[in-house]
Every structure is written in structure tokens, then in C-alpha cells.
Short mmCIF file of C-alpha atoms in Angstrom, two decimals:
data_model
loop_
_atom_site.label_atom_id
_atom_site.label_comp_id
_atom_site.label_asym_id
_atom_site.label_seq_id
_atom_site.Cartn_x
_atom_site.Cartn_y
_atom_site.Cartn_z
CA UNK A 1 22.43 19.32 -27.93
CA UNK A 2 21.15 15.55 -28.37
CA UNK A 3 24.01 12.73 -27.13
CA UNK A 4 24.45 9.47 -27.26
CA UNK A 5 26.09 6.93 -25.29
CA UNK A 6 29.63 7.49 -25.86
CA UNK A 7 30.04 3.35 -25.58
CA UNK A 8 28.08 2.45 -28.49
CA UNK A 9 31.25 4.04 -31.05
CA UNK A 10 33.89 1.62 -29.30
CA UNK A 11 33.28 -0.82 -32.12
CA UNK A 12 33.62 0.97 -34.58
CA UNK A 13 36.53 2.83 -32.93
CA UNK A 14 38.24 -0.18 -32.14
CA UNK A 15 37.89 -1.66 -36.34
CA UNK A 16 39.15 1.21 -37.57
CA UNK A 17 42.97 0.38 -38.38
CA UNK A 18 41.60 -3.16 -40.10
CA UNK A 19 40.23 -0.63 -42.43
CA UNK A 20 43.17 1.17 -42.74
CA UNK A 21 42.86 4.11 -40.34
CA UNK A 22 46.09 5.14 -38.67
CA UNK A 23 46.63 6.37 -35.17
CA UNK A 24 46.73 10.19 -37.33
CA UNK A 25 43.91 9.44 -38.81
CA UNK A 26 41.61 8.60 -36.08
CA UNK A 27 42.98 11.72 -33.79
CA UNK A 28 42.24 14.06 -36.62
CA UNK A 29 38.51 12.26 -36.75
CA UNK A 30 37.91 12.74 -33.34
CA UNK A 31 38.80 16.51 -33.23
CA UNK A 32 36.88 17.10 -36.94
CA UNK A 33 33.46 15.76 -34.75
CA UNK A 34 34.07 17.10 -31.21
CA UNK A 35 34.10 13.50 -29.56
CA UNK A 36 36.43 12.93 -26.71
CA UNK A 37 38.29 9.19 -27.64
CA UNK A 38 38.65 8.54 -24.22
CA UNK A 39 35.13 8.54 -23.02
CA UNK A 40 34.89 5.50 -25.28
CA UNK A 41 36.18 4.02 -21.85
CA UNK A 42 33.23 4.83 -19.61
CA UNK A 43 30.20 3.20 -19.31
CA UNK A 44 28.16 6.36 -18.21
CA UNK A 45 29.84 8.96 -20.77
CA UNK A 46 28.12 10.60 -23.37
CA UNK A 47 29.28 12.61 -26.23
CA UNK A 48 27.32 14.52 -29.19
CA UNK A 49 25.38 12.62 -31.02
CA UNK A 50 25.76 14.23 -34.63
CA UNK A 51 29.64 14.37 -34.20
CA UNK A 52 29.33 10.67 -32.98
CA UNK A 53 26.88 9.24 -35.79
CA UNK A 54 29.38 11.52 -38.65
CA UNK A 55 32.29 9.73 -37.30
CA UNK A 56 30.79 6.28 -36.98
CA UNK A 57 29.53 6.94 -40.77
CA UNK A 58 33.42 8.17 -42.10
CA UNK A 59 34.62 4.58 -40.71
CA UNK A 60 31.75 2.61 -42.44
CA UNK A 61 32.46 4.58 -45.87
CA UNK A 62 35.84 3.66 -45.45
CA UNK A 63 35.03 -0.39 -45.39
CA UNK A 64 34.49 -2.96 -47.96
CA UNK A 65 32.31 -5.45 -45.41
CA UNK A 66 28.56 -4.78 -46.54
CA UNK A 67 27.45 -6.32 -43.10
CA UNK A 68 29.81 -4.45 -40.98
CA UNK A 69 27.14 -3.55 -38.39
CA UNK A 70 26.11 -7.49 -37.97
CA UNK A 71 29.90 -8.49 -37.64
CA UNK A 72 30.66 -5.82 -34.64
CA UNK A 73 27.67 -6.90 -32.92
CA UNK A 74 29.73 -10.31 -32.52
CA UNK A 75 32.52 -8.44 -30.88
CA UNK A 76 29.53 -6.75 -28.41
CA UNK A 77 30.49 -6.94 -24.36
CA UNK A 78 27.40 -5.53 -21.98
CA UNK A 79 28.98 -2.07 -21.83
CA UNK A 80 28.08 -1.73 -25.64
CA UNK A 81 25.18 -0.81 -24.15
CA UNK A 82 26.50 1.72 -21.61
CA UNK A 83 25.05 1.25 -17.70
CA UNK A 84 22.15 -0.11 -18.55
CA UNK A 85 23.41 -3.05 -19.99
CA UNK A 86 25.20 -3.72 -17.24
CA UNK A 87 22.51 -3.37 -15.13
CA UNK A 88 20.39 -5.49 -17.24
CA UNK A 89 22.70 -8.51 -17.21
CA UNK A 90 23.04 -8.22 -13.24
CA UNK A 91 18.71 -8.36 -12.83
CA UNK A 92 17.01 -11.76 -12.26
CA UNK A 93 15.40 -11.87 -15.75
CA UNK A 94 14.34 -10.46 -18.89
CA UNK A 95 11.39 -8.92 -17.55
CA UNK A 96 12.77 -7.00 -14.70
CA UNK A 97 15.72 -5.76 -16.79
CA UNK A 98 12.98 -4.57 -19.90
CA UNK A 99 11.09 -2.62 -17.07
CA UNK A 100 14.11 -1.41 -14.95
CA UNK A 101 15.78 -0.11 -17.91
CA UNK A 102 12.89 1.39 -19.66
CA UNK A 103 12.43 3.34 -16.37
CA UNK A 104 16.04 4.55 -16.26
CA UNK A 105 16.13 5.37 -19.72
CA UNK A 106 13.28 7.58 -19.21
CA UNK A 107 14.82 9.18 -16.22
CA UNK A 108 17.75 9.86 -17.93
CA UNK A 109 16.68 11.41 -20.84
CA UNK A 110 12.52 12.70 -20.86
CA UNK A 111 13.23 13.65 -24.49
CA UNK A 112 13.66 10.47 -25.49
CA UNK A 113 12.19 9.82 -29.36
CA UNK A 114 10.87 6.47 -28.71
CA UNK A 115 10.38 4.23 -25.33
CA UNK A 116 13.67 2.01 -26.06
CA UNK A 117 11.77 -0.49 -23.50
CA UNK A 118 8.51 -1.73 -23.67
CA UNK A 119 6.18 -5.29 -23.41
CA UNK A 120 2.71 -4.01 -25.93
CA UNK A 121 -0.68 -5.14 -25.36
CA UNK A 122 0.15 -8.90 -26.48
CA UNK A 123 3.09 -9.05 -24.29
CA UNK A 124 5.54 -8.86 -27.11
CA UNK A 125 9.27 -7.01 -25.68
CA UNK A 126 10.54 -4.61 -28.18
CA UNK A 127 13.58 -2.93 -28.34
CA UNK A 128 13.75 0.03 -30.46
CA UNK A 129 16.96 2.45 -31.32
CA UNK A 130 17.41 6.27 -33.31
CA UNK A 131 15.77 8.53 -34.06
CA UNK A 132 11.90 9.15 -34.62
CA UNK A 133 10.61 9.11 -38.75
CA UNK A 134 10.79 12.63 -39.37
CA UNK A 135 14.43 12.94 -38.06
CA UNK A 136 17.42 11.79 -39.83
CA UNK A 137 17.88 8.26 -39.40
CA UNK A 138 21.40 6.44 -37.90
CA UNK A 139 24.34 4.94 -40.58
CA UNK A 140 22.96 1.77 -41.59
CA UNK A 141 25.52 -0.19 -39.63
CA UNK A 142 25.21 1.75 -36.65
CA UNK A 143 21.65 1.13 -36.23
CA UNK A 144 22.41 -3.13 -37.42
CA UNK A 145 25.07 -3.20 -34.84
CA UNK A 146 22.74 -1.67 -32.43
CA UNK A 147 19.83 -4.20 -32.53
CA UNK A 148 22.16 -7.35 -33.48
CA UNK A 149 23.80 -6.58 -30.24
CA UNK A 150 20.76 -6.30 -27.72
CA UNK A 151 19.97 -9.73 -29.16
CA UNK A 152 22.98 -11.46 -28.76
CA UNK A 153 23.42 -10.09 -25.30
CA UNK A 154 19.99 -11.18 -24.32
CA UNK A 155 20.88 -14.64 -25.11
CA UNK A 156 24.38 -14.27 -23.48
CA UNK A 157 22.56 -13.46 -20.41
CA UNK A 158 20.01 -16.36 -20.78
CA UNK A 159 22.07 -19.14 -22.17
CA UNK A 160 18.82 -19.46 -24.70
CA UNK A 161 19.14 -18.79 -28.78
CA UNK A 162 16.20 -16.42 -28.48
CA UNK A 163 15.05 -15.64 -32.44
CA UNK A 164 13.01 -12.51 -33.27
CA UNK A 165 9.53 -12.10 -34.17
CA UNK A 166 10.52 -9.66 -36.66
CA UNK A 167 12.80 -6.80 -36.97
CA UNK A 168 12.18 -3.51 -38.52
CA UNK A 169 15.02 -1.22 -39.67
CA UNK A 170 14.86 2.56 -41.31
CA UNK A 171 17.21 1.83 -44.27
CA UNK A 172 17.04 0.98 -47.14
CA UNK A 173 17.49 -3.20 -47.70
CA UNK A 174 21.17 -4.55 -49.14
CA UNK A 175 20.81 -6.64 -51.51
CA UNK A 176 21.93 -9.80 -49.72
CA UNK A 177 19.45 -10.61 -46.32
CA UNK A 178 21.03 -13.89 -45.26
CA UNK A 179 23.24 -12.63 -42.90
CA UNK A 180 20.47 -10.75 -40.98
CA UNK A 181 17.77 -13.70 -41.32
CA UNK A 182 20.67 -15.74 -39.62
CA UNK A 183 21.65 -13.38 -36.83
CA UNK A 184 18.12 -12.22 -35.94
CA UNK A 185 16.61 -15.87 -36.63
CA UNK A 186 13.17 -14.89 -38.73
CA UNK A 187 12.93 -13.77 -42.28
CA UNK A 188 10.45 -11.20 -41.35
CA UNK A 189 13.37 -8.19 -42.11
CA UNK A 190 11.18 -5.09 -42.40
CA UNK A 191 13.08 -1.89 -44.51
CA UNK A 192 11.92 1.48 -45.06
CA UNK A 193 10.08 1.03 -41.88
CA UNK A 194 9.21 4.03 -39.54
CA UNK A 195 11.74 3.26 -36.76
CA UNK A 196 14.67 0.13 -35.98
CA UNK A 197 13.07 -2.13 -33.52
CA UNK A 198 13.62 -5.57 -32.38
CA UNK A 199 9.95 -7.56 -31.37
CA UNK A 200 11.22 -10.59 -29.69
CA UNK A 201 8.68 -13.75 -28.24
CA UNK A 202 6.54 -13.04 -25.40
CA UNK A 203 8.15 -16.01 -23.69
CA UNK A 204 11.45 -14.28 -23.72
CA UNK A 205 10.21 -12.10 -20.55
CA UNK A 206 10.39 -15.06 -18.44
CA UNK A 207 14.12 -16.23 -19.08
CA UNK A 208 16.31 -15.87 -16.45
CA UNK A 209 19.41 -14.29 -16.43
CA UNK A 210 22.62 -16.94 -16.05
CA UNK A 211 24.94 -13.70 -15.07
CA UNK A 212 21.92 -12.51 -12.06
CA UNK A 213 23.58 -10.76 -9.13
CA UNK A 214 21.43 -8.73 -7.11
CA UNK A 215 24.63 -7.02 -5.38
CA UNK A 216 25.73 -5.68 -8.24
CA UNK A 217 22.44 -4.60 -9.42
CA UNK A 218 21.81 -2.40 -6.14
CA UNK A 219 25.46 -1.29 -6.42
CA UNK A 220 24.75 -0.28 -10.78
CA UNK A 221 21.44 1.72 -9.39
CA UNK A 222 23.68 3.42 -6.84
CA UNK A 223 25.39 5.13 -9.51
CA UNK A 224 22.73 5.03 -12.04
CA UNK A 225 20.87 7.65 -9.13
CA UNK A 226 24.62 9.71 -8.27
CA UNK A 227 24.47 10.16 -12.20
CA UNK A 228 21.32 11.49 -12.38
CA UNK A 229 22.12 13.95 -9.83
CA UNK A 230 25.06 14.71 -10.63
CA UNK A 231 23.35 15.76 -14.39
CA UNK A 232 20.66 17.38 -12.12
CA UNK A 233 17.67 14.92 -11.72
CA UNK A 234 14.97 13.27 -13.15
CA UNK A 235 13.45 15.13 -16.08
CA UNK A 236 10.38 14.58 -14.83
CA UNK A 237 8.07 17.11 -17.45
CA UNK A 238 10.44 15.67 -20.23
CA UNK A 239 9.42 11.93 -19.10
CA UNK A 240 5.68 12.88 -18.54
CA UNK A 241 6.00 14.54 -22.40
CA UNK A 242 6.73 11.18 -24.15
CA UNK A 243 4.48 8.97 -22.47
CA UNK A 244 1.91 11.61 -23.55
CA UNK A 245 3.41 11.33 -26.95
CA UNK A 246 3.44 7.30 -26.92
CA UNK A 247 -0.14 7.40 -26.37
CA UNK A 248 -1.53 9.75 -29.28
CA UNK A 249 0.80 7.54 -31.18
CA UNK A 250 -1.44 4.97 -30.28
CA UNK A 251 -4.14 5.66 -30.97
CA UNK A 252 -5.31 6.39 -26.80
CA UNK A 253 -6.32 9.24 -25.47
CA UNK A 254 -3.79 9.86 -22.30
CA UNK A 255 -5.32 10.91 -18.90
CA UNK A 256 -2.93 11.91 -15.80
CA UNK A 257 -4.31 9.14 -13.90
CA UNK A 258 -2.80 6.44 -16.51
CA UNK A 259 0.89 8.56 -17.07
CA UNK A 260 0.83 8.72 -13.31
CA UNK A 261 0.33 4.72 -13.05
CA UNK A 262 3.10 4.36 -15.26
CA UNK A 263 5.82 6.09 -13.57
CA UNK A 264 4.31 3.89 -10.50
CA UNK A 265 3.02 6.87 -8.57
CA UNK A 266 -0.48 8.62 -7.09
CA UNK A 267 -1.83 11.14 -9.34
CA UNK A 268 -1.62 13.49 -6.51
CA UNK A 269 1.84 12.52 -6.10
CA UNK A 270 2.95 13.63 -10.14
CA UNK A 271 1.02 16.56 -9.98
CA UNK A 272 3.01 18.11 -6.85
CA UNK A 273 6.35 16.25 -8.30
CA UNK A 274 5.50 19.05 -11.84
CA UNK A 275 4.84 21.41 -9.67
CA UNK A 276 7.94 21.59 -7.75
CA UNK A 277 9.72 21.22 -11.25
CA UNK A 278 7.52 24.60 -12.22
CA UNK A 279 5.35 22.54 -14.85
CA UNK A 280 1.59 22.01 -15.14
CA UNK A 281 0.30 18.06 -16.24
CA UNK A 282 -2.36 19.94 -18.07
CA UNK A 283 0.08 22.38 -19.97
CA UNK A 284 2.25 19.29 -20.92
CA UNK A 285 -0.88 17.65 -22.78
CA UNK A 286 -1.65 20.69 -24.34
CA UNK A 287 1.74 21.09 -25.85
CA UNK A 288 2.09 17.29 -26.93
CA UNK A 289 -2.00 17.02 -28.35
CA UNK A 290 -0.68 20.79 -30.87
CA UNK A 291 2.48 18.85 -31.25
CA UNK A 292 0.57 16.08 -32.70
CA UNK A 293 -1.63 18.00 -34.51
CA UNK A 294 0.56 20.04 -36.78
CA UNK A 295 2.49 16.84 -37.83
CA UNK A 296 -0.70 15.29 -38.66
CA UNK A 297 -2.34 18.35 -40.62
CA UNK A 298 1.07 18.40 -42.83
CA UNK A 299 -0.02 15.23 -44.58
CA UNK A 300 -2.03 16.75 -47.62
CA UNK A 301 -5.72 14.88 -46.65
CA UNK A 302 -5.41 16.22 -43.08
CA UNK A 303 -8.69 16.96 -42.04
CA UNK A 304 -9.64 19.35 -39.36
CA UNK A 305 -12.45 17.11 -37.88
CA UNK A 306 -10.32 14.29 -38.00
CA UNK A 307 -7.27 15.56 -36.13
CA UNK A 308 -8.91 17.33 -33.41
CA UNK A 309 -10.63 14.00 -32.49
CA UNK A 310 -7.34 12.05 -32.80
CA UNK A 311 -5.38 14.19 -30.50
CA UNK A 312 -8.16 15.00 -28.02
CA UNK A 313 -10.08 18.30 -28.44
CA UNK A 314 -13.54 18.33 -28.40
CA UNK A 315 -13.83 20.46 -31.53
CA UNK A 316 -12.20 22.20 -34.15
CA UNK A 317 -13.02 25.18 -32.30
CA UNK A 318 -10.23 24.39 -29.68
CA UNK A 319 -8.16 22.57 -31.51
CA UNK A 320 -7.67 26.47 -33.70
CA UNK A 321 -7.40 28.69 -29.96
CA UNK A 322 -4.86 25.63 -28.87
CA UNK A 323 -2.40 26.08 -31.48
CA UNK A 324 -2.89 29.97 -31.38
CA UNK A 325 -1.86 29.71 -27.67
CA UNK A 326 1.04 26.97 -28.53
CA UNK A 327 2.24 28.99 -31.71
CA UNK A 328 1.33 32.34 -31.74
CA UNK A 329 -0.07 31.66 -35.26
CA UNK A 330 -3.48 31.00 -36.54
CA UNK A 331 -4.35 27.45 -38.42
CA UNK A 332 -4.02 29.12 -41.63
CA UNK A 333 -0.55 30.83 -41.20
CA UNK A 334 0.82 27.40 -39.69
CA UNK A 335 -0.30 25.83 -42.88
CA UNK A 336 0.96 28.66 -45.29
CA UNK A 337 4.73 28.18 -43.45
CA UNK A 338 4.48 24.79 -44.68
CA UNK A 339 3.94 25.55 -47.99
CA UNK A 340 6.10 28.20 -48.03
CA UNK A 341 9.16 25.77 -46.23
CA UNK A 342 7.99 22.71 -48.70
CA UNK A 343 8.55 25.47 -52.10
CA UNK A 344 11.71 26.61 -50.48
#
């Protein structure tokens, strides 16, 4: 079952009788989704993310403010953002925070869709939210709210108006974009995009934090590490899985020796650290490169050639006994289930 920082509703929660939701109303909500109200409290609770997105959605449908997702983001406090934001705000700078919280993110959930984290090859930060293209996307406001208030935090932290380079969002565009272009500071709104993500200047790294204590930073990554054992550890294979994914995505061809430089270790050191989790670095690619595959031979041009070189077979020959191994199922039946699901 996928969750989601149980945090991120508060919000919403907390707007609920200005749209005319009674203290009835709201219990009966909760119970209808399976969300506990009162880890809406704790900064390291997490609840289920359909049951949390449906009731986040019920108290948008229910409002007549068409930029409901902007406006909460004004109301935003660091724990919006669960431990991590308070983590971030306690780091020296943007930076640090970016790469520490990028790394805990991954730790505490391998499965992630996206990186959330992450400076690209220009040294651009982005901050992405939801869900990956071919899954449903978040409620419009949810998914606003959610980028507006990294933003504004960011410059709470810094003390600096930092304006986007441009900001990217699944849904469809409202009508009226002033609002946004004056929250996110750029006119470069991008709808119908493949994921939400907020690309801010690459001078933004370099801001320090006014709200920097390193005490309470060690003390946040004290219980950052008792929560990860008390869910049972890293998910290492998980973690190694979507950097392997990120690359493809790419456009690069991963090798163990660059996944293991990311996560800041030997590549002697992540091979025994699979091992003792009972996975193999080599099975992981495999997986990910038929993964990758199959998506890309559902487009109707796929070609065979083609998507064995993107995803790192040497041939179409082993690209085929790959996905036999993955799948159980030959090329051709893997393309007749699509059909057959796309007639269906």
C-alpha cells in the first residue's frame, strides 16, 4: 500500500469548516478513507495515500476558491513537509538540505516515483511531487499547495524572494494564471506536463539558511535513523531500483560503479550491502532495463532495435530471453496483452 505523509492533509483538514464542513462531517470523511485525524499531528506519520488524496479531493470539490492550493501554501509551517522539512530548515543551506533530504527520502521509501531532490547537469535544484505519468495524478490543489509551499519555505529559511525558473504541473491549466505567475515569480507555468516540479536558480544552492542549527539537525537525523528502524531499514534494493530507473530516463546507461557513487559508497561496499538484503545489483538492472522496455514498446512506433539500445542490451536477441526471464511471456504475447487490455 503506497502512503503519504500524513502532514501534507493538515491544510486542507484545518479549511474545512470555512467551507462548510462540520465536526460530523469531517469524522464521517475520515472513517469513509481509512485516515487516522490525529496523525495529522505528527511530523513522521503516514497514512494511505489513495484514502488521503480522495479526502483531500472531497474538501476541494466542496470549495468555491479556484486557487485553493496557492492560498494554503500561505498558511504552510516546515512540518507541511513532514521531518524533512524540519530538517531542511535546521541545515546550513540550500544545498546541504537538497542533498540531505534527497538521501533520506530515498532511504525512506526506495520506491519512490521520482527523486523529489536533485541539482541536474546545469546545476539547476528541482523539486518534484506525485506520482510518475502513467499513474493517476494528485487533486489539482494538492499538488499547487505542494510546490507553492516548498517555495515559500525556501525563502522563509533564506530571508531571499527566490523566483522559479519554471514550474511544471500535471493538470490541466485554470483559466486565470496570475495568481501562480505571482506566487512562483516566472510566467513559464508548464500544464499537461509529465510530472509537478519546481526548477529554481542555480544560485539558490548557495543561500544560507537564517533558521541554521546544527543541534537540531543532528538531533532531527537521530530520529530520522530510529524511524527507519523502527519501519525496518533502509530499502536499500528499492533505492538502488530508482536510481537505475532515473538513469534510463535519461537517456544514460547506469553502471554499479556510478549508483554506488551516488549513495556515497565503494562498489564493493553496495554489492555486499544487496547481498546481505538477499538481492543481486545485476538482477536489479535486469528488472528495471525489461521495466523500461515494455513501457517503451507500448508506444505504437516502438521499435525493437531501438529499445534494446535505449535500455542497454546488446541486441534484440537479449532484449526477447530478458523479458521471457522477467515475464514468463514471449515479446509477442506481452504485446498481444496490450492489445487485448487497450480493446477491453
Amino acid at each position: 500500500m503506497k502512503t503519504i505523509d500524513a502532514s501534507r492533509l493538515s491544510s486542507f483538514v484545518r479549511y474545512a469548516p470555512r467551507a462548510g464542513w462540520s465536526e460530523g462531517a469531517l469524522a464521517d470523511l475520515f472513517a469513509r478513507h481509512g485516515v487516522h485525524r490525529a496523525a495529522l499531528d505528527s511530523i513522521t506519520a503516514r497514512v494511505p495515500q489513495d484514502g488521503a488524496l480522495a479526502l483531500v479531493q472531497e474538501i476541494c470539490d466542496r470549495s468555491d476558491d479556484d486557487n485553493l492550493g496557492l492560498h494554503l501554501a500561505l498558511e504552510a509551517s516546515p512540518s507541511w513537509m513532514a521531518i524533512l522539512g524540519v530538517l531542511g530548515m535546521s541545515l546550513a543551506n540550500v544545498r546541504e538540505a537538497i542533498e540531505v533530504c534527497a538521501e533520506y527520502a530515498r532511504r525512506f521509501d526506495g520506491n519512490l516515483s521520482k527523486s523529489i531532490y536533485l541539482v541536474d547537469e546545469d546545476g539547476l535544484p528541482h523539486i518534484r511531487c506525485g506520482p510518475r505519468s502513467h499513474e493517476p495524478p494528485w487533486p489539482r490543489h494538492f499538488a499547487e499547495a505542494d510546490l507553492a509551499a516548498n517555495l515559500l519555505m525556501l525563502r522563509r529559511f533564506t530571508g531571499t524572494t527566490i523566483q522559479a525558473r519554471w514550474v511544471s504541473f500535471r493538470h490541466a491549466p485554470p483559466a486565470d494564471l496570475t495568481e501562480h505567475a505571482a506566487l512562483f515569480g516566472t510566467t513559464d507555468l508548464r500544464f499537461r506536463a509529465p510530472m509537478n516540479e519546481l526548477v529554481l536558480p542555480a544560485t539558490t544552492l548557495d543561500l544560507p539558511h537564517r533558521s541554521a542549527d546544527p543541534a537540531l539537525a543532528a538531533y532531527i537525523r537521530g530520529q530520522a535513523e530510529a524511524l527507519l528502524e523502527a519501519r525496518g531499514g533502509d530499502d536499500l534494493a528499492g533505492a538502488v531500483r530508482q536510481s537505475l530507473r532515473d538513469a534510463l530516463e535519461r537517456g544514460a546507461q547506469p553502471s554499479i560503479g556510478g549508483v554506488a557513487r551516488s549513495f556515497k559508497m565503494t562498489s564493493r561496499t553496495l554489492q555486499r550491502r544487496l547481498a546481505d538484503a538477499g538481492a543481486r545489483f545485476s538482477t536489479l538492472l535486469e528488472e528495471v532495463r525489461c521495466e523500461r522496455a515494455i513501457a517503451l514498446l507500448r508506444h505504437p512506433h516502438g521499435c525493437l532495435e531501438d529499445v534494446a539500445e535505449r535500455v542497454g542490451f546488446s541486441d534484440v536477441r537479449s532484449l526477447r530471453r530478458a523479458l521471457k526471464r522477467r515475464t514468463g511471456r514471449t515479446l509477442t504475447e506481452l504485446r498481444r496483452r496490450d492489445d487485448d487490455d487497450a480493446g477491453s
